[in-house]
Short mmCIF file of C-alpha atoms in Angstrom, two decimals:
data_model
loop_
_atom_site.label_atom_id
_atom_site.label_comp_id
_atom_site.label_asym_id
_atom_site.label_seq_id
_atom_site.Cartn_x
_atom_site.Cartn_y
_atom_site.Cartn_z
CA MET A 1 -18.29 -78.18 -110.62
CA ILE A 2 -21.98 -77.18 -109.70
CA PRO A 3 -21.91 -73.74 -107.93
CA PRO A 4 -23.54 -73.67 -104.50
CA THR A 5 -27.14 -72.59 -104.55
CA ARG A 6 -27.86 -69.24 -103.15
CA VAL A 7 -30.50 -69.42 -100.48
CA LYS A 8 -33.33 -67.18 -100.98
CA LEU A 9 -34.50 -65.06 -98.12
CA LYS A 10 -37.70 -63.01 -97.77
CA THR A 11 -37.19 -59.29 -98.10
CA GLU A 12 -37.58 -58.56 -94.53
CA ASP A 13 -34.73 -61.12 -93.60
CA ARG A 14 -32.61 -59.97 -96.55
CA GLN A 15 -33.25 -56.28 -95.34
CA ALA A 16 -32.13 -57.24 -91.80
CA GLU A 17 -28.95 -58.74 -93.16
CA LEU A 18 -28.14 -55.75 -95.18
CA ILE A 19 -28.85 -53.51 -92.04
CA GLN A 20 -26.32 -55.51 -90.03
CA ALA A 21 -23.91 -55.57 -92.61
CA ALA A 22 -23.97 -51.79 -92.93
CA LEU A 23 -23.51 -51.61 -89.04
CA GLU A 24 -20.58 -53.89 -89.21
CA LEU A 25 -18.85 -51.93 -92.17
CA ALA A 26 -19.49 -48.57 -90.43
CA ALA A 27 -17.61 -49.81 -87.42
CA GLU A 28 -14.63 -49.98 -89.61
CA ARG A 29 -14.95 -46.76 -91.74
CA SER A 30 -16.99 -43.92 -92.66
CA PRO A 31 -20.53 -44.77 -93.72
CA THR A 32 -19.92 -42.28 -96.78
CA GLU A 33 -17.18 -44.53 -97.99
CA ILE A 34 -19.58 -47.78 -97.96
CA THR A 35 -21.02 -48.72 -101.19
CA THR A 36 -23.98 -50.90 -102.06
CA GLY A 37 -21.27 -53.08 -103.74
CA ASP A 38 -19.60 -53.42 -100.37
CA LEU A 39 -23.02 -54.48 -98.88
CA ALA A 40 -23.79 -56.91 -101.61
CA LEU A 41 -20.20 -58.48 -101.29
CA ALA A 42 -20.81 -58.75 -97.27
CA ILE A 43 -23.75 -60.83 -97.54
CA GLY A 44 -23.06 -62.60 -100.70
CA ILE A 45 -25.75 -61.33 -103.13
CA THR A 46 -25.32 -59.12 -106.37
CA GLN A 47 -25.40 -55.46 -106.26
CA GLY A 48 -28.66 -55.55 -108.25
CA GLY A 49 -30.00 -57.83 -105.55
CA VAL A 50 -29.45 -55.03 -102.86
CA PHE A 51 -31.80 -52.58 -104.99
CA ARG A 52 -34.43 -55.44 -105.03
CA HIS A 53 -34.82 -54.95 -101.09
CA PHE A 54 -34.05 -51.27 -100.87
CA ASP A 55 -34.71 -48.50 -103.48
CA SER A 56 -31.45 -46.59 -102.71
CA LYS A 57 -28.45 -46.30 -100.57
CA GLU A 58 -30.21 -43.81 -98.59
CA THR A 59 -33.13 -45.97 -97.69
CA ILE A 60 -30.57 -48.41 -96.43
CA TRP A 61 -29.24 -45.83 -94.05
CA LEU A 62 -32.76 -44.68 -93.01
CA ALA A 63 -33.42 -48.35 -92.10
CA VAL A 64 -30.15 -48.56 -90.04
CA VAL A 65 -31.05 -45.38 -88.04
CA ASP A 66 -34.77 -46.77 -87.42
CA TRP A 67 -33.16 -50.08 -86.38
CA ALA A 68 -30.89 -48.31 -83.99
CA HIS A 69 -33.49 -45.94 -82.64
CA GLU A 70 -35.85 -48.82 -81.88
CA THR A 71 -33.02 -51.11 -80.33
CA LEU A 72 -31.34 -48.45 -78.36
CA MET A 73 -34.36 -46.88 -76.86
CA GLU A 74 -35.84 -50.48 -75.94
CA ARG A 75 -32.58 -51.21 -74.10
CA LEU A 76 -32.34 -47.75 -72.24
CA GLN A 77 -35.87 -47.96 -71.19
CA GLN A 78 -35.53 -51.59 -70.00
CA ALA A 79 -32.33 -50.44 -68.14
CA ALA A 80 -34.34 -47.51 -66.58
CA GLN A 81 -37.05 -49.95 -65.33
CA THR A 82 -35.34 -53.06 -64.24
CA ARG A 83 -35.18 -53.21 -60.50
CA GLN A 84 -33.78 -49.82 -59.76
CA ALA A 85 -34.04 -48.32 -56.42
CA ASN A 86 -34.37 -44.81 -57.26
CA ALA A 87 -33.87 -42.36 -60.25
CA LEU A 88 -30.21 -41.95 -60.17
CA GLN A 89 -29.59 -45.52 -60.13
CA ALA A 90 -31.83 -45.60 -63.10
CA LEU A 91 -29.73 -42.87 -64.74
CA ARG A 92 -26.69 -44.96 -64.19
CA ALA A 93 -28.14 -47.89 -65.62
CA VAL A 94 -29.15 -46.00 -68.79
CA PHE A 95 -25.62 -44.62 -69.11
CA MET A 96 -24.08 -47.86 -68.93
CA ALA A 97 -26.55 -49.41 -71.21
CA HIS A 98 -25.81 -46.80 -73.79
CA ILE A 99 -22.06 -47.54 -73.37
CA ASN A 100 -22.65 -51.25 -73.84
CA PHE A 101 -24.75 -50.67 -76.91
CA VAL A 102 -21.89 -48.50 -78.32
CA GLU A 103 -19.37 -51.28 -77.59
CA GLN A 104 -21.45 -53.70 -79.54
CA TYR A 105 -22.41 -51.28 -82.37
CA PRO A 106 -19.79 -48.76 -82.87
CA GLY A 107 -21.06 -48.20 -86.37
CA VAL A 108 -24.12 -46.33 -84.86
CA PRO A 109 -22.39 -43.30 -83.34
CA ARG A 110 -20.19 -42.92 -86.64
CA LEU A 111 -23.41 -42.53 -88.52
CA VAL A 112 -25.01 -40.40 -85.96
CA PHE A 113 -22.24 -37.97 -85.69
CA GLN A 114 -21.70 -37.80 -89.65
CA GLU A 115 -25.40 -36.92 -90.05
CA LEU A 116 -25.57 -34.36 -87.33
CA GLN A 117 -22.53 -32.30 -88.89
CA HIS A 118 -24.69 -31.65 -92.17
CA ALA A 119 -25.74 -27.99 -92.27
CA LYS A 120 -28.72 -28.85 -94.36
CA THR A 121 -31.76 -30.84 -93.32
CA THR A 122 -31.97 -34.36 -94.83
CA PRO A 123 -34.31 -37.28 -94.37
CA LEU A 124 -31.40 -39.13 -92.57
CA LYS A 125 -30.46 -36.24 -90.51
CA THR A 126 -34.19 -35.83 -89.36
CA ARG A 127 -34.42 -39.46 -88.32
CA VAL A 128 -31.34 -38.98 -86.19
CA GLN A 129 -32.73 -35.89 -84.56
CA HIS A 130 -35.80 -37.79 -83.81
CA LEU A 131 -33.64 -40.42 -81.91
CA MET A 132 -31.77 -37.75 -80.05
CA ALA A 133 -35.20 -36.29 -79.08
CA ASP A 134 -36.41 -39.49 -77.64
CA TYR A 135 -33.27 -40.02 -75.76
CA ARG A 136 -33.33 -36.45 -74.20
CA THR A 137 -37.02 -37.11 -73.29
CA LEU A 138 -36.01 -40.24 -71.30
CA ILE A 139 -33.01 -38.64 -69.55
CA ALA A 140 -35.22 -35.48 -68.67
CA GLN A 141 -37.94 -37.84 -67.18
CA LEU A 142 -35.51 -39.57 -64.85
CA LEU A 143 -33.92 -36.25 -63.83
CA THR A 144 -37.50 -35.01 -62.96
CA ARG A 145 -38.09 -38.11 -60.99
CA ALA A 146 -34.75 -37.69 -59.18
CA ARG A 147 -35.81 -34.29 -58.13
CA GLU A 148 -39.21 -35.53 -56.91
CA GLU A 149 -37.41 -38.01 -54.86
CA GLY A 150 -35.17 -35.49 -53.15
CA LEU A 151 -31.91 -36.78 -54.83
CA LEU A 152 -30.85 -33.55 -56.60
CA ALA A 153 -29.11 -30.47 -55.13
CA SER A 154 -31.59 -27.45 -55.21
CA GLU A 155 -29.07 -25.44 -57.48
CA VAL A 156 -29.17 -28.35 -60.21
CA ASP A 157 -30.81 -27.12 -63.43
CA PRO A 158 -32.49 -30.24 -64.96
CA ALA A 159 -32.25 -28.88 -68.49
CA SER A 160 -28.58 -28.50 -68.06
CA ALA A 161 -28.23 -31.80 -66.44
CA VAL A 162 -29.61 -33.34 -69.50
CA VAL A 163 -27.01 -31.74 -71.69
CA LEU A 164 -24.22 -32.71 -69.42
CA PHE A 165 -25.45 -36.44 -69.43
CA MET A 166 -25.62 -36.59 -73.29
CA GLY A 167 -22.41 -34.74 -73.56
CA ALA A 168 -20.65 -37.19 -71.20
CA VAL A 169 -21.70 -40.14 -73.24
CA GLN A 170 -20.79 -38.38 -76.70
CA GLY A 171 -17.51 -37.44 -75.20
CA LEU A 172 -16.64 -40.87 -74.20
CA VAL A 173 -17.69 -42.41 -77.51
CA ILE A 174 -15.83 -39.71 -79.54
CA GLN A 175 -12.60 -40.29 -77.51
CA SER A 176 -13.16 -44.18 -78.00
CA LEU A 177 -13.53 -43.88 -81.95
CA VAL A 178 -10.50 -41.67 -82.01
CA THR A 179 -8.12 -43.86 -80.08
CA GLY A 180 -9.82 -47.06 -81.24
CA LYS A 181 -10.19 -48.45 -77.55
CA LEU A 182 -13.80 -49.32 -77.31
CA ARG A 183 -12.79 -52.20 -74.61
CA ASP A 184 -11.98 -49.23 -72.16
CA LEU A 185 -15.55 -47.61 -72.57
CA ALA A 186 -17.11 -49.44 -69.66
CA SER A 187 -14.65 -48.78 -67.14
CA GLN A 188 -14.24 -45.24 -68.15
CA GLY A 189 -18.06 -44.79 -68.12
CA LYS A 190 -18.26 -45.86 -64.74
CA ALA A 191 -15.87 -43.27 -63.53
CA VAL A 192 -17.39 -40.60 -65.62
CA PHE A 193 -20.85 -41.25 -64.12
CA ASN A 194 -19.42 -40.99 -60.84
CA LEU A 195 -18.30 -37.55 -61.46
CA TYR A 196 -21.55 -36.71 -62.97
CA GLU A 197 -23.50 -37.92 -60.15
CA ALA A 198 -21.39 -36.09 -57.73
CA GLY A 199 -22.46 -32.79 -59.38
CA LEU A 200 -26.11 -33.58 -58.93
CA LEU A 201 -26.10 -34.73 -55.21
CA PRO A 202 -26.96 -32.24 -52.31
CA LYS A 203 -23.74 -31.14 -50.84
CA GLN A 204 -23.06 -32.51 -47.38
CA ARG A 205 -23.14 -29.89 -44.56
CA ASN A 206 -20.52 -30.17 -41.57
#
């Protein structure tokens, strides 16, 4: 019996396969437990083949974070700009776009939370921090716009509102990862954002 011929892919295509394999495996278990052997098996190549496309296991995870950074921010920026009547509606769209991203790629928050827990600075932790910084900037810009549009109560501190927004998303994600109920994220996200938005709006006077 003649063994099937393995299709040879370009380096960038094989790298993309390995990135997606890493994301899928990270959705099921801790990224620290995933070996290059696991990745090789997932896409049907040898372990040596993995190192023909990436220098080390660390460079694979760096590529994963870079992919997540680009993909997530592109989705969030698109959500913020797509036919939103005001800045608070844009914030809601961004919130839900992030929730939808996590539902699709639960391995990303597992990797992010793992790296942020490290006490020492590492290349991977630095990349994660850059992602968080860009995320924080986008939310701050939308809150500034909301204030300019007269949508925020005078006592709302924008910097604290950014922290609360990010904390709300992270809390939902951590809860879903602990319970394993990712399907509930969207409905819970809508309810949580309603509470968040209520704290931003000017109070109605009788």
